[in-house]
Amino acid sequence: MRVHKVIDPVTGQTSWTVVGPDHLPVDPVESFLVYLVAIGRSPNTVRTYAYALAQYMRFLEGSRLRWREVRLEDLAAFVTWLRRPVDDHVVVSLKDRRSANTVNKTLAAVSAFYDYHVINGCEVAEQLTVWRDIAGKRYKPFLHHVSKGRPVRRRALKVQPTDRLPQVLQPDQVAAILAACRRRRDLFLFALLFETGMRIGQALGLRHEDMTTWDGTVRIVPRDDNANGARAKTRLSAATFVEDGDVTLGEDVIGCGQGCAPAVAG
């Protein structure tokens, strides 16, 4: 199973597909990936799901299983397969094992794949999920007001993740990064990320009209047509505030194009 990048000749939109040993798209995976594109999922999301499902289909092929006939115990075997660096039970590999978080992301893709095929009459998906009551939970899913008081479906298999605290840059480390910037573009990008906590996709998708000098407002606007392919993680617009100097620098950088003049970090 291989993952290939594809580009729509009409729209120029980027997507991904999974091809089998016959060099043809794997039909159940292809229809799911096409669905993701149709509902506006980002190319990065489609790519992640494509690679996860390529692994899953490779496992099914090696285990002589059909995707419509998988049981929960088969998914458990898939988890074991994911956490083993090589397919051979005898050879001990020195490669790093996949983390619990990586395994869970793969399982999430497989779960979404089966959820999609429920509407196409795939009954096996019901065996791979459990119904749980969400009463007392702080998180409320979409349309909770409609399903309030009813159990919701969750995937039955999940690997216990390893709790790891995120690493945070210290002020002296940030100062060193800013001092090392040789172009105003780079200085603006790192200063903006440090001051606002914006995601990299949000920062790279900024345009001149998103910044207001007089009040230091920077608007985060989700777009699908950025020339650099950047996309905001959320589909909701938002606003953040930065120092006047950063906004002015940003307007200069975006207005003049690429790297512009060398930076002077102060």
Coordinates of C-alpha atoms in Angstrom, one line a residue:
M1 CA 0.0 0.0 0.0
R2 CA 1.4 3.4 -1.0
V3 CA 0.2 6.9 -0.5
H4 CA 0.3 9.3 -3.5
K5 CA -0.2 13.0 -3.7
V6 CA -2.8 14.0 -6.3
I7 CA -3.8 17.4 -7.7
D8 CA -7.2 18.2 -9.2
P9 CA -6.5 19.4 -12.8
V10 CA -9.5 21.7 -12.7
T11 CA -9.3 23.3 -9.2
G12 CA -5.7 22.7 -8.5
Q13 CA -6.7 21.4 -5.1
T14 CA -4.2 19.0 -3.4
S15 CA -5.3 15.7 -2.0
W16 CA -3.9 12.2 -1.3
T17 CA -4.8 8.7 -2.3
V18 CA -3.9 5.2 -1.3
V19 CA -3.0 2.7 -4.0
G20 CA -2.8 -1.1 -3.7
P21 CA -0.4 -3.7 -5.2
D22 CA -2.4 -3.3 -8.5
H23 CA -1.4 0.4 -8.6
L24 CA -5.1 1.3 -8.4
P25 CA -6.8 3.4 -5.6
V26 CA -8.1 1.3 -2.7
D27 CA -11.9 1.9 -3.2
P28 CA -13.1 2.1 0.4
V29 CA -10.2 4.4 1.4
E30 CA -10.6 6.5 -1.8
S31 CA -14.3 7.2 -1.2
F32 CA -13.5 8.3 2.4
L33 CA -10.7 10.6 1.4
V34 CA -12.8 12.2 -1.3
Y35 CA -15.4 12.8 1.3
L36 CA -12.9 14.5 3.6
V37 CA -11.9 16.8 0.7
A38 CA -15.6 17.5 0.0
I39 CA -16.4 18.7 3.5
G40 CA -13.4 21.0 3.6
R41 CA -10.8 19.1 5.6
S42 CA -7.3 20.5 5.2
P43 CA -4.8 18.7 2.9
N44 CA -2.6 18.0 6.0
T45 CA -5.6 16.2 7.6
V46 CA -6.3 14.2 4.4
R47 CA -2.6 13.3 4.2
T48 CA -2.5 12.1 7.8
Y49 CA -5.6 10.0 7.4
A50 CA -4.2 8.5 4.1
Y51 CA -1.0 7.4 5.7
A52 CA -2.9 5.9 8.7
L53 CA -5.3 4.0 6.5
A54 CA -2.5 2.8 4.3
Q55 CA -0.9 1.2 7.4
Y56 CA -4.3 -0.3 8.3
M57 CA -4.9 -1.8 4.9
R58 CA -1.3 -3.2 4.9
F59 CA -2.1 -4.9 8.2
L60 CA -5.4 -6.3 6.9
E61 CA -3.6 -7.6 3.8
G62 CA -0.9 -9.3 5.8
S63 CA -3.5 -10.8 8.2
R64 CA -5.8 -11.9 5.4
L65 CA -8.6 -9.9 6.8
R66 CA -11.4 -8.1 5.0
W67 CA -12.1 -4.5 6.1
R68 CA -15.8 -5.2 6.4
E69 CA -15.3 -8.3 8.6
V70 CA -12.9 -6.9 11.3
R71 CA -13.7 -7.5 14.9
L72 CA -12.5 -5.7 18.0
E73 CA -9.8 -8.3 18.7
D74 CA -8.5 -7.7 15.2
L75 CA -8.1 -4.0 16.0
A76 CA -6.2 -5.0 19.1
A77 CA -3.9 -7.0 16.9
F78 CA -3.5 -3.9 14.7
V79 CA -2.4 -1.9 17.8
T80 CA 0.3 -4.6 18.5
W81 CA 1.3 -4.5 14.9
L82 CA 1.7 -0.7 15.1
R83 CA 3.8 -0.8 18.2
R84 CA 6.2 -3.4 16.7
P85 CA 8.8 -1.7 14.5
V86 CA 8.9 -4.6 12.0
D87 CA 6.6 -7.3 10.9
D88 CA 8.9 -10.1 11.8
H89 CA 8.2 -11.6 15.2
V90 CA 11.8 -12.9 15.5
V91 CA 14.0 -10.0 14.4
V92 CA 14.5 -7.4 17.1
S93 CA 14.7 -3.9 15.6
L94 CA 16.6 -1.0 17.1
K95 CA 14.1 1.5 15.6
D96 CA 12.0 3.6 17.9
R97 CA 8.6 2.2 18.6
R98 CA 5.5 4.3 17.8
S99 CA 4.3 6.3 20.8
A100 CA 0.9 5.8 22.4
N101 CA -0.2 9.2 20.9
T102 CA 0.8 8.2 17.4
V103 CA -1.1 4.9 17.8
N104 CA -4.1 6.8 19.0
K105 CA -4.0 9.1 16.0
T106 CA -3.9 6.1 13.7
L107 CA -6.9 4.5 15.5
A108 CA -8.8 7.8 15.3
A109 CA -8.3 7.8 11.5
V110 CA -9.5 4.1 11.3
S111 CA -12.5 5.0 13.5
A112 CA -13.4 8.0 11.3
F113 CA -13.1 5.7 8.3
Y114 CA -15.6 3.2 9.7
D115 CA -17.9 6.0 10.9
Y116 CA -18.1 7.2 7.3
H117 CA -18.9 3.8 6.0
V118 CA -21.8 3.4 8.4
I119 CA -23.9 5.5 6.1
N120 CA -23.0 3.0 3.3
G121 CA -24.3 0.1 5.2
C122 CA -21.2 -1.2 6.9
E123 CA -22.4 -2.9 10.0
V124 CA -19.0 -3.9 11.3
A125 CA -18.5 -0.4 12.6
E126 CA -21.1 -0.9 15.3
Q127 CA -18.9 -3.7 16.7
L128 CA -15.9 -1.4 16.9
T129 CA -17.5 1.2 19.1
V130 CA -19.2 1.5 22.5
W131 CA -22.0 3.7 23.7
R132 CA -21.2 5.9 26.7
D133 CA -23.1 8.4 28.8
I134 CA -21.5 11.9 28.7
A135 CA -23.4 13.2 31.8
G136 CA -21.1 15.2 34.0
K137 CA -18.5 15.7 31.3
R138 CA -17.3 19.2 30.8
Y139 CA -16.9 18.7 27.0
K140 CA -20.2 18.6 25.1
P141 CA -20.2 17.4 21.5
F142 CA -21.8 19.0 18.6
L143 CA -25.6 18.9 18.7
H144 CA -25.5 18.0 22.4
H145 CA -28.8 19.9 22.8
V146 CA -30.4 17.4 20.5
S147 CA -28.9 14.2 22.0
K148 CA -28.9 15.5 25.6
G149 CA -29.4 12.6 28.0
R150 CA -28.6 10.0 25.4
P151 CA -25.4 7.9 25.3
V152 CA -22.9 8.8 22.5
R153 CA -20.8 6.5 20.4
R154 CA -17.1 6.3 21.1
R155 CA -14.4 4.0 19.7
A156 CA -13.9 1.0 21.9
L157 CA -10.1 0.8 21.6
K158 CA -7.7 3.4 22.8
V159 CA -4.2 3.2 24.0
Q160 CA -3.4 5.0 27.3
P161 CA -1.2 8.0 26.3
T162 CA 1.9 9.0 28.1
D163 CA 1.5 12.3 29.9
R164 CA 4.2 14.7 28.7
L165 CA 4.4 18.3 29.6
P166 CA 4.9 20.6 26.6
Q167 CA 8.3 22.3 26.5
V168 CA 8.2 26.0 26.9
L169 CA 10.8 28.5 25.6
Q170 CA 12.3 30.6 28.3
P171 CA 12.6 34.4 27.8
D172 CA 16.3 34.2 27.2
Q173 CA 15.8 31.6 24.6
V174 CA 13.2 33.7 22.8
A175 CA 15.6 36.7 23.0
A176 CA 18.3 34.6 21.4
I177 CA 16.0 33.5 18.6
L178 CA 15.0 37.1 17.8
A179 CA 18.6 38.3 17.9
A180 CA 19.5 35.6 15.4
C181 CA 16.9 36.7 12.8
R182 CA 18.6 38.3 9.8
R183 CA 15.5 39.4 8.0
R184 CA 12.5 41.4 9.1
R185 CA 10.1 38.6 7.9
D186 CA 11.7 36.1 10.3
L187 CA 11.9 38.6 13.1
F188 CA 8.2 39.4 12.7
L189 CA 7.2 35.8 12.5
F190 CA 9.0 34.7 15.7
A191 CA 7.9 37.9 17.6
L192 CA 4.3 37.3 16.6
L193 CA 4.4 33.6 17.6
F194 CA 5.9 34.5 21.0
E195 CA 3.6 37.4 21.8
T196 CA 0.3 35.9 20.7
G197 CA 0.7 32.1 20.9
M198 CA -0.7 31.8 17.4
R199 CA -0.3 28.6 15.5
I200 CA 2.2 28.6 12.7
G201 CA -0.6 28.0 10.1
Q202 CA -2.4 31.1 11.4
A203 CA 0.7 33.2 11.3
L204 CA 1.7 32.1 7.8
G205 CA -1.8 32.9 6.5
L206 CA -1.9 36.5 7.6
R207 CA -2.6 39.2 5.0
H208 CA -2.1 42.9 5.0
E209 CA -5.8 43.6 5.6
D210 CA -5.7 41.4 8.7
M211 CA -3.6 43.9 10.7
T212 CA -4.7 47.2 12.1
T213 CA -1.9 49.6 13.2
W214 CA -3.9 52.0 15.3
D215 CA -5.2 49.5 17.8
G216 CA -2.7 46.7 17.5
T217 CA -5.3 44.2 16.3
V218 CA -4.4 41.1 14.3
R219 CA -7.3 39.2 12.9
I220 CA -7.0 35.4 12.3
V221 CA -9.1 34.6 9.3
P222 CA -9.4 30.9 8.1
R223 CA -8.8 30.7 4.3
D224 CA -8.4 27.9 1.8
D225 CA -6.7 29.9 -0.9
N226 CA -3.5 31.1 0.6
A227 CA -0.7 31.0 -2.0
N228 CA 1.7 29.3 0.4
G229 CA -0.9 26.6 1.4
A230 CA -1.1 27.7 5.0
R231 CA -4.3 27.0 6.8
A232 CA -5.6 27.9 10.3
K233 CA -6.4 25.0 12.5
T234 CA -9.8 26.3 13.5
R235 CA -12.5 27.4 11.0
L236 CA -13.6 30.2 13.3
S237 CA -12.3 33.8 12.9
A238 CA -10.6 35.4 15.9
A239 CA -8.6 38.5 16.9
T240 CA -5.5 39.0 19.0
F241 CA -3.5 42.1 20.1
V242 CA 0.2 42.8 19.7
E243 CA 2.5 45.8 20.3
D244 CA 2.3 48.6 17.8
G245 CA 5.9 48.0 16.6
D246 CA 5.1 44.4 15.7
V247 CA 2.0 45.4 13.7
T248 CA 4.0 48.0 11.8
L249 CA 6.8 45.6 11.1
G250 CA 4.2 43.0 9.9
E251 CA 2.6 45.4 7.5
D252 CA 6.0 46.3 6.1
V253 CA 6.9 42.7 5.7
I254 CA 3.7 41.6 4.1
G255 CA 3.5 44.7 1.9
C256 CA 6.9 44.3 0.4
G257 CA 6.8 40.5 -0.3
Q258 CA 9.4 38.0 0.9
G259 CA 12.4 38.6 3.1
C260 CA 12.7 42.4 2.6
A261 CA 15.5 44.2 4.3
P262 CA 17.8 42.7 7.0
A263 CA 16.3 42.8 10.5
V264 CA 17.5 44.7 13.5
A265 CA 16.3 43.0 16.6
G266 CA 15.9 45.3 19.6

